[in-house]
Amino acid sequence: MNNWPLVKYPTLNAVHGVTTNSGPDFAIDSAGAADELGERLLLDKMAWVEQVHGGDVIVADGSGCIGKADALVTTTAGQGVLVRGADCPLLLLSAPGNDGKVVAAVHASWRSTVREITRNTVALMAGKFGANPTKMDCIIAPSAGVCCYEVGAEVAADAVSRLGENAKQFFRAENGKLFFDLWKANSDQLHRCGVPPHKITVSGICTICCDGTYPSYRRDGIKAGRFAAGIGVGK
């Protein structure tokens, strides 16, 4: 059993963990790294997707890369799902459903965020598996914070075009620069789906300006690795 650090959140009522720079690099060997994470979480299978910065969600029951999407949902005992990142918000969700627990892992890049990947995931969990958003637990893992996540005006324009005027609140202008608050944007999608604010835990750790515990593409460029957030239904 590998003993690299695995961050867990007491507020998330599910088998889960978030890796760090001290763990396996999911940019180098996703299959091997996923096996290691699955072993640590005592899960039989780990599934992931080719993340394409869109709004699609896949139901997972199997191992390995199961398609192109930016979120995975499962209800299968012993099944784990994971998403990878190096600045993009990674969300883990858990809720009771019709036949047991429903869990999900979400890769909420800015493009996925404005395509409402988080709302789409909650909608699938509720519509297909009977998950009640008011009983849903969610964490937003370390990722680029509004303190550092600078974007161009075209990003704000795309957000407003897709999400409406409400999206303006997710941007902060300072000294001629524009910053996107992805934590707030994804929390807002959860709120609008009916998830109570007290059921959402935002780590508040910015991968760009933190102490190097997590990889950051904005900070390290092509040298940056990838960490993962994984969740599963226990056996």
PDB file of C-alpha atoms in Angstrom:
ATOM      1  CA  MET A   1       0.000   0.000   0.000  1.00  0.00           C
ATOM      2  CA  ASN A   2       1.464   3.381  -1.013  1.00  0.00           C
ATOM      3  CA  ASN A   3       1.726   5.946   1.762  1.00  0.00           C
ATOM      4  CA  TRP A   4       1.674   9.224  -0.193  1.00  0.00           C
ATOM      5  CA  PRO A   5      -0.653  11.885   1.253  1.00  0.00           C
ATOM      6  CA  LEU A   6      -4.354  11.689   0.440  1.00  0.00           C
ATOM      7  CA  VAL A   7      -6.499  14.663   1.425  1.00  0.00           C
ATOM      8  CA  LYS A   8      -9.990  13.880   2.692  1.00  0.00           C
ATOM      9  CA  TYR A   9     -12.878  16.149   3.638  1.00  0.00           C
ATOM     10  CA  PRO A  10     -14.986  15.274   6.720  1.00  0.00           C
ATOM     11  CA  THR A  11     -18.012  17.019   5.218  1.00  0.00           C
ATOM     12  CA  LEU A  12     -18.152  14.609   2.259  1.00  0.00           C
ATOM     13  CA  ASN A  13     -20.048  11.470   3.218  1.00  0.00           C
ATOM     14  CA  ALA A  14     -18.417   9.056   0.766  1.00  0.00           C
ATOM     15  CA  VAL A  15     -15.228   7.137   0.028  1.00  0.00           C
ATOM     16  CA  HIS A  16     -12.992   9.793  -1.515  1.00  0.00           C
ATOM     17  CA  GLY A  17      -9.587  11.429  -1.650  1.00  0.00           C
ATOM     18  CA  VAL A  18      -7.616  14.216  -3.325  1.00  0.00           C
ATOM     19  CA  THR A  19      -3.986  13.615  -4.241  1.00  0.00           C
ATOM     20  CA  THR A  20      -1.113  16.130  -4.077  1.00  0.00           C
ATOM     21  CA  ASN A  21       2.259  16.651  -5.741  1.00  0.00           C
ATOM     22  CA  SER A  22       3.589  13.946  -3.429  1.00  0.00           C
ATOM     23  CA  GLY A  23       1.331  11.353  -5.019  1.00  0.00           C
ATOM     24  CA  PRO A  24       1.286   9.779  -8.479  1.00  0.00           C
ATOM     25  CA  ASP A  25       1.377  12.079 -11.498  1.00  0.00           C
ATOM     26  CA  PHE A  26      -1.835  11.584 -13.438  1.00  0.00           C
ATOM     27  CA  ALA A  27      -0.303  13.349 -16.442  1.00  0.00           C
ATOM     28  CA  ILE A  28       2.263  10.588 -16.949  1.00  0.00           C
ATOM     29  CA  ASP A  29       0.389   7.324 -16.366  1.00  0.00           C
ATOM     30  CA  SER A  30      -3.322   7.743 -15.756  1.00  0.00           C
ATOM     31  CA  ALA A  31      -3.968   3.999 -15.608  1.00  0.00           C
ATOM     32  CA  GLY A  32      -1.209   3.268 -13.122  1.00  0.00           C
ATOM     33  CA  ALA A  33      -2.035   6.315 -11.024  1.00  0.00           C
ATOM     34  CA  ALA A  34      -5.739   5.412 -11.023  1.00  0.00           C
ATOM     35  CA  ASP A  35      -4.920   1.894  -9.848  1.00  0.00           C
ATOM     36  CA  GLU A  36      -2.902   3.354  -6.977  1.00  0.00           C
ATOM     37  CA  LEU A  37      -5.746   5.669  -6.000  1.00  0.00           C
ATOM     38  CA  GLY A  38      -8.279   2.853  -6.228  1.00  0.00           C
ATOM     39  CA  GLU A  39      -6.110   0.732  -3.956  1.00  0.00           C
ATOM     40  CA  ARG A  40      -5.903   3.527  -1.399  1.00  0.00           C
ATOM     41  CA  LEU A  41      -9.701   3.976  -1.491  1.00  0.00           C
ATOM     42  CA  LEU A  42     -10.345   0.199  -1.315  1.00  0.00           C
ATOM     43  CA  LEU A  43     -12.301   0.296  -4.573  1.00  0.00           C
ATOM     44  CA  ASP A  44     -12.319  -2.458  -7.220  1.00  0.00           C
ATOM     45  CA  LYS A  45     -12.543  -0.242 -10.308  1.00  0.00           C
ATOM     46  CA  MET A  46     -11.515   3.299 -11.196  1.00  0.00           C
ATOM     47  CA  ALA A  47     -12.873   5.102 -14.248  1.00  0.00           C
ATOM     48  CA  TRP A  48     -11.935   8.413 -15.793  1.00  0.00           C
ATOM     49  CA  VAL A  49     -12.575  10.315 -19.013  1.00  0.00           C
ATOM     50  CA  GLU A  50     -10.700  12.215 -21.686  1.00  0.00           C
ATOM     51  CA  GLN A  51     -11.481  15.699 -20.389  1.00  0.00           C
ATOM     52  CA  VAL A  52     -12.581  17.936 -23.257  1.00  0.00           C
ATOM     53  CA  HIS A  53     -13.696  21.155 -21.478  1.00  0.00           C
ATOM     54  CA  GLY A  54     -17.356  20.638 -22.315  1.00  0.00           C
ATOM     55  CA  GLY A  55     -20.618  20.048 -20.494  1.00  0.00           C
ATOM     56  CA  ASP A  56     -21.151  16.301 -20.932  1.00  0.00           C
ATOM     57  CA  VAL A  57     -21.529  13.770 -18.113  1.00  0.00           C
ATOM     58  CA  ILE A  58     -20.979   9.981 -18.350  1.00  0.00           C
ATOM     59  CA  VAL A  59     -22.398   7.212 -16.141  1.00  0.00           C
ATOM     60  CA  ALA A  60     -19.501   4.953 -15.147  1.00  0.00           C
ATOM     61  CA  ASP A  61     -19.442   1.213 -14.579  1.00  0.00           C
ATOM     62  CA  GLY A  62     -16.001  -0.091 -15.468  1.00  0.00           C
ATOM     63  CA  SER A  63     -12.285   0.622 -15.413  1.00  0.00           C
ATOM     64  CA  GLY A  64     -10.034   2.905 -17.408  1.00  0.00           C
ATOM     65  CA  CYS A  65     -10.893   5.747 -19.754  1.00  0.00           C
ATOM     66  CA  ILE A  66     -14.576   5.390 -20.637  1.00  0.00           C
ATOM     67  CA  GLY A  67     -15.102   8.244 -23.078  1.00  0.00           C
ATOM     68  CA  LYS A  68     -14.903  11.981 -23.699  1.00  0.00           C
ATOM     69  CA  ALA A  69     -16.644  14.127 -21.096  1.00  0.00           C
ATOM     70  CA  ASP A  70     -15.917  16.276 -18.049  1.00  0.00           C
ATOM     71  CA  ALA A  71     -17.869  14.506 -15.321  1.00  0.00           C
ATOM     72  CA  LEU A  72     -18.627  10.956 -14.241  1.00  0.00           C
ATOM     73  CA  VAL A  73     -21.458   9.587 -12.100  1.00  0.00           C
ATOM     74  CA  THR A  74     -21.817   6.124 -10.566  1.00  0.00           C
ATOM     75  CA  THR A  75     -23.987   4.133  -8.176  1.00  0.00           C
ATOM     76  CA  THR A  76     -22.107   0.828  -8.541  1.00  0.00           C
ATOM     77  CA  ALA A  77     -20.640  -0.687  -5.382  1.00  0.00           C
ATOM     78  CA  GLY A  78     -16.849  -0.851  -5.550  1.00  0.00           C
ATOM     79  CA  GLN A  79     -16.741   1.619  -8.445  1.00  0.00           C
ATOM     80  CA  GLY A  80     -14.621   4.752  -8.294  1.00  0.00           C
ATOM     81  CA  VAL A  81     -14.511   7.784 -10.589  1.00  0.00           C
ATOM     82  CA  LEU A  82     -11.861  10.459 -10.845  1.00  0.00           C
ATOM     83  CA  VAL A  83     -11.032  13.715 -12.576  1.00  0.00           C
ATOM     84  CA  ARG A  84      -7.604  15.332 -13.028  1.00  0.00           C
ATOM     85  CA  GLY A  85      -6.399  18.898 -12.875  1.00  0.00           C
ATOM     86  CA  ALA A  86      -3.609  21.413 -12.460  1.00  0.00           C
ATOM     87  CA  ASP A  87      -5.664  24.608 -11.826  1.00  0.00           C
ATOM     88  CA  CYS A  88      -9.181  23.705 -12.988  1.00  0.00           C
ATOM     89  CA  PRO A  89     -11.704  23.151 -10.185  1.00  0.00           C
ATOM     90  CA  LEU A  90     -12.346  19.485  -9.390  1.00  0.00           C
ATOM     91  CA  LEU A  91     -15.631  18.756  -7.619  1.00  0.00           C
ATOM     92  CA  LEU A  92     -16.730  15.640  -5.748  1.00  0.00           C
ATOM     93  CA  LEU A  93     -20.447  15.096  -5.055  1.00  0.00           C
ATOM     94  CA  SER A  94     -22.330  12.503  -3.019  1.00  0.00           C
ATOM     95  CA  ALA A  95     -26.013  11.973  -2.231  1.00  0.00           C
ATOM     96  CA  PRO A  96     -28.454   9.219  -1.311  1.00  0.00           C
ATOM     97  CA  GLY A  97     -30.383   7.952  -4.319  1.00  0.00           C
ATOM     98  CA  ASN A  98     -33.166   5.526  -5.175  1.00  0.00           C
ATOM     99  CA  ASP A  99     -31.016   2.419  -4.713  1.00  0.00           C
ATOM    100  CA  GLY A 100     -28.141   3.585  -2.537  1.00  0.00           C
ATOM    101  CA  LYS A 101     -25.446   6.194  -2.854  1.00  0.00           C
ATOM    102  CA  VAL A 102     -24.889   8.332  -5.963  1.00  0.00           C
ATOM    103  CA  VAL A 103     -21.449   9.912  -6.409  1.00  0.00           C
ATOM    104  CA  ALA A 104     -19.834  12.096  -9.052  1.00  0.00           C
ATOM    105  CA  ALA A 105     -16.511  13.648 -10.006  1.00  0.00           C
ATOM    106  CA  VAL A 106     -16.501  16.869 -12.053  1.00  0.00           C
ATOM    107  CA  HIS A 107     -13.752  18.673 -14.005  1.00  0.00           C
ATOM    108  CA  ALA A 108     -14.963  22.289 -14.080  1.00  0.00           C
ATOM    109  CA  SER A 109     -12.530  24.186 -16.283  1.00  0.00           C
ATOM    110  CA  TRP A 110     -13.701  27.659 -17.233  1.00  0.00           C
ATOM    111  CA  ARG A 111     -15.088  26.331 -20.521  1.00  0.00           C
ATOM    112  CA  SER A 112     -16.885  23.496 -18.728  1.00  0.00           C
ATOM    113  CA  THR A 113     -18.118  25.900 -16.065  1.00  0.00           C
ATOM    114  CA  VAL A 114     -19.799  28.207 -18.575  1.00  0.00           C
ATOM    115  CA  ARG A 115     -21.297  25.107 -20.224  1.00  0.00           C
ATOM    116  CA  GLU A 116     -22.820  24.316 -16.819  1.00  0.00           C
ATOM    117  CA  ILE A 117     -21.006  21.037 -16.210  1.00  0.00           C
ATOM    118  CA  THR A 118     -21.845  21.163 -12.485  1.00  0.00           C
ATOM    119  CA  ARG A 119     -25.556  21.808 -13.072  1.00  0.00           C
ATOM    120  CA  ASN A 120     -25.625  19.036 -15.685  1.00  0.00           C
ATOM    121  CA  THR A 121     -24.059  16.599 -13.244  1.00  0.00           C
ATOM    122  CA  VAL A 122     -26.541  17.339 -10.464  1.00  0.00           C
ATOM    123  CA  ALA A 123     -29.395  17.080 -12.968  1.00  0.00           C
ATOM    124  CA  LEU A 124     -28.264  13.617 -14.075  1.00  0.00           C
ATOM    125  CA  MET A 125     -27.764  12.443 -10.491  1.00  0.00           C
ATOM    126  CA  ALA A 126     -31.278  13.599  -9.625  1.00  0.00           C
ATOM    127  CA  GLY A 127     -33.105  12.670 -12.818  1.00  0.00           C
ATOM    128  CA  LYS A 128     -31.587   9.233 -13.430  1.00  0.00           C
ATOM    129  CA  PHE A 129     -30.796   8.035  -9.921  1.00  0.00           C
ATOM    130  CA  GLY A 130     -33.152   9.973  -7.643  1.00  0.00           C
ATOM    131  CA  ALA A 131     -30.507  11.990  -5.813  1.00  0.00           C
ATOM    132  CA  ASN A 132     -32.028  14.773  -3.728  1.00  0.00           C
ATOM    133  CA  PRO A 133     -29.970  17.984  -4.165  1.00  0.00           C
ATOM    134  CA  THR A 134     -30.985  19.184  -0.691  1.00  0.00           C
ATOM    135  CA  LYS A 135     -29.172  16.163   0.766  1.00  0.00           C
ATOM    136  CA  MET A 136     -26.143  16.382  -1.509  1.00  0.00           C
ATOM    137  CA  ASP A 137     -22.629  16.888  -0.142  1.00  0.00           C
ATOM    138  CA  CYS A 138     -20.038  18.608  -2.333  1.00  0.00           C
ATOM    139  CA  ILE A 139     -16.421  19.674  -2.123  1.00  0.00           C
ATOM    140  CA  ILE A 140     -14.487  21.934  -4.468  1.00  0.00           C
ATOM    141  CA  ALA A 141     -10.873  20.802  -4.311  1.00  0.00           C
ATOM    142  CA  PRO A 142      -7.830  23.116  -4.516  1.00  0.00           C
ATOM    143  CA  SER A 143      -7.728  24.981  -7.821  1.00  0.00           C
ATOM    144  CA  ALA A 144      -7.015  28.406  -9.271  1.00  0.00           C
ATOM    145  CA  GLY A 145      -8.541  31.072  -7.034  1.00  0.00           C
ATOM    146  CA  VAL A 146      -9.955  34.463  -7.958  1.00  0.00           C
ATOM    147  CA  CYS A 147      -6.762  35.881  -6.446  1.00  0.00           C
ATOM    148  CA  CYS A 148      -4.729  34.576  -9.393  1.00  0.00           C
ATOM    149  CA  TYR A 149      -6.966  33.285 -12.186  1.00  0.00           C
ATOM    150  CA  GLU A 150      -6.595  36.060 -14.736  1.00  0.00           C
ATOM    151  CA  VAL A 151      -8.640  35.788 -17.938  1.00  0.00           C
ATOM    152  CA  GLY A 152      -9.340  37.855 -21.027  1.00  0.00           C
ATOM    153  CA  ALA A 153     -12.475  39.879 -21.716  1.00  0.00           C
ATOM    154  CA  GLU A 154     -13.570  37.197 -24.187  1.00  0.00           C
ATOM    155  CA  VAL A 155     -13.961  34.716 -21.307  1.00  0.00           C
ATOM    156  CA  ALA A 156     -16.318  37.043 -19.452  1.00  0.00           C
ATOM    157  CA  ALA A 157     -18.225  37.683 -22.678  1.00  0.00           C
ATOM    158  CA  ASP A 158     -18.651  33.948 -23.273  1.00  0.00           C
ATOM    159  CA  ALA A 159     -19.800  33.442 -19.682  1.00  0.00           C
ATOM    160  CA  VAL A 160     -22.434  36.167 -19.938  1.00  0.00           C
ATOM    161  CA  SER A 161     -23.534  34.895 -23.348  1.00  0.00           C
ATOM    162  CA  ARG A 162     -24.116  31.380 -21.994  1.00  0.00           C
ATOM    163  CA  LEU A 163     -25.148  32.041 -18.395  1.00  0.00           C
ATOM    164  CA  GLY A 164     -26.801  35.445 -18.608  1.00  0.00           C
ATOM    165  CA  GLU A 165     -26.188  38.681 -16.741  1.00  0.00           C
ATOM    166  CA  ASN A 166     -25.870  36.714 -13.486  1.00  0.00           C
ATOM    167  CA  ALA A 167     -22.392  35.655 -14.636  1.00  0.00           C
ATOM    168  CA  LYS A 168     -20.978  39.162 -14.200  1.00  0.00           C
ATOM    169  CA  GLN A 169     -20.759  38.585 -10.449  1.00  0.00           C
ATOM    170  CA  PHE A 170     -18.104  35.894 -11.001  1.00  0.00           C
ATOM    171  CA  PHE A 171     -15.539  38.368 -12.369  1.00  0.00           C
ATOM    172  CA  ARG A 172     -13.344  40.864 -10.533  1.00  0.00           C
ATOM    173  CA  ALA A 173     -11.536  43.729 -12.233  1.00  0.00           C
ATOM    174  CA  GLU A 174      -8.347  45.077 -10.690  1.00  0.00           C
ATOM    175  CA  ASN A 175      -5.585  47.285 -12.130  1.00  0.00           C
ATOM    176  CA  GLY A 176      -6.777  46.709 -15.665  1.00  0.00           C
ATOM    177  CA  LYS A 177      -6.898  42.937 -15.217  1.00  0.00           C
ATOM    178  CA  LEU A 178      -9.877  40.577 -15.044  1.00  0.00           C
ATOM    179  CA  PHE A 179     -10.106  37.606 -12.676  1.00  0.00           C
ATOM    180  CA  PHE A 180     -12.610  34.744 -12.822  1.00  0.00           C
ATOM    181  CA  ASP A 181     -13.963  33.260  -9.562  1.00  0.00           C
ATOM    182  CA  LEU A 182     -14.577  29.651 -10.599  1.00  0.00           C
ATOM    183  CA  TRP A 183     -15.310  28.607  -7.022  1.00  0.00           C
ATOM    184  CA  LYS A 184     -18.198  31.072  -6.844  1.00  0.00           C
ATOM    185  CA  ALA A 185     -19.441  30.198 -10.330  1.00  0.00           C
ATOM    186  CA  ASN A 186     -19.679  26.480  -9.580  1.00  0.00           C
ATOM    187  CA  SER A 187     -21.105  27.060  -6.111  1.00  0.00           C
ATOM    188  CA  ASP A 188     -23.801  29.174  -7.768  1.00  0.00           C
ATOM    189  CA  GLN A 189     -24.716  26.287 -10.085  1.00  0.00           C
ATOM    190  CA  LEU A 190     -25.043  24.015  -7.046  1.00  0.00           C
ATOM    191  CA  HIS A 191     -27.196  26.576  -5.226  1.00  0.00           C
ATOM    192  CA  ARG A 192     -29.470  26.942  -8.256  1.00  0.00           C
ATOM    193  CA  CYS A 193     -29.924  23.163  -8.322  1.00  0.00           C
ATOM    194  CA  GLY A 194     -31.091  23.204  -4.716  1.00  0.00           C
ATOM    195  CA  VAL A 195     -27.895  22.249  -2.870  1.00  0.00           C
ATOM    196  CA  PRO A 196     -27.856  24.189   0.434  1.00  0.00           C
ATOM    197  CA  PRO A 197     -24.821  26.445   0.999  1.00  0.00           C
ATOM    198  CA  HIS A 198     -23.837  24.566   4.173  1.00  0.00           C
ATOM    199  CA  LYS A 199     -23.513  21.347   2.124  1.00  0.00           C
ATOM    200  CA  ILE A 200     -20.798  22.846  -0.087  1.00  0.00           C
ATOM    201  CA  THR A 201     -17.182  22.901   1.085  1.00  0.00           C
ATOM    202  CA  VAL A 202     -14.744  25.048  -0.874  1.00  0.00           C
ATOM    203  CA  SER A 203     -11.133  24.216  -0.006  1.00  0.00           C
ATOM    204  CA  GLY A 204     -10.125  27.853  -0.566  1.00  0.00           C
ATOM    205  CA  ILE A 205      -6.614  26.758  -1.578  1.00  0.00           C
ATOM    206  CA  CYS A 206      -5.316  28.373  -4.786  1.00  0.00           C
ATOM    207  CA  THR A 207      -3.074  26.024  -6.734  1.00  0.00           C
ATOM    208  CA  ILE A 208      -1.271  28.940  -8.383  1.00  0.00           C
ATOM    209  CA  CYS A 209      -0.098  30.809  -5.292  1.00  0.00           C
ATOM    210  CA  CYS A 210      -0.136  28.060  -2.661  1.00  0.00           C
ATOM    211  CA  ASP A 211       3.037  26.456  -1.332  1.00  0.00           C
ATOM    212  CA  GLY A 212       3.445  24.004  -4.212  1.00  0.00           C
ATOM    213  CA  THR A 213       1.424  21.230  -2.599  1.00  0.00           C
ATOM    214  CA  TYR A 214      -0.607  20.930  -5.803  1.00  0.00           C
ATOM    215  CA  PRO A 215       0.497  21.171  -9.452  1.00  0.00           C
ATOM    216  CA  SER A 216      -0.348  24.331 -11.344  1.00  0.00           C
ATOM    217  CA  TYR A 217      -0.152  24.796 -15.098  1.00  0.00           C
ATOM    218  CA  ARG A 218      -0.385  28.574 -14.725  1.00  0.00           C
ATOM    219  CA  ARG A 219       2.613  28.514 -12.361  1.00  0.00           C
ATOM    220  CA  ASP A 220       4.788  25.755 -13.847  1.00  0.00           C
ATOM    221  CA  GLY A 221       3.743  25.547 -17.504  1.00  0.00           C
ATOM    222  CA  ILE A 222       4.335  22.300 -19.379  1.00  0.00           C
ATOM    223  CA  LYS A 223       6.385  20.967 -16.462  1.00  0.00           C
ATOM    224  CA  ALA A 224       3.270  20.806 -14.314  1.00  0.00           C
ATOM    225  CA  GLY A 225       1.927  17.384 -13.450  1.00  0.00           C
ATOM    226  CA  ARG A 226      -1.691  16.547 -12.695  1.00  0.00           C
ATOM    227  CA  PHE A 227      -3.351  15.616  -9.449  1.00  0.00           C
ATOM    228  CA  ALA A 228      -6.693  13.853  -9.048  1.00  0.00           C
ATOM    229  CA  ALA A 229      -9.892  13.969  -7.057  1.00  0.00           C
ATOM    230  CA  GLY A 230     -11.557  10.594  -6.759  1.00  0.00           C
ATOM    231  CA  ILE A 231     -14.751   9.278  -5.187  1.00  0.00           C
ATOM    232  CA  GLY A 232     -16.540   5.954  -5.094  1.00  0.00           C
ATOM    233  CA  VAL A 233     -19.328   3.825  -3.721  1.00  0.00           C
ATOM    234  CA  GLY A 234     -17.935   1.592  -1.015  1.00  0.00           C
ATOM    235  CA  LYS A 235     -18.429  -2.155  -1.145  1.00  0.00           C
TER     236      LYS A 235
END
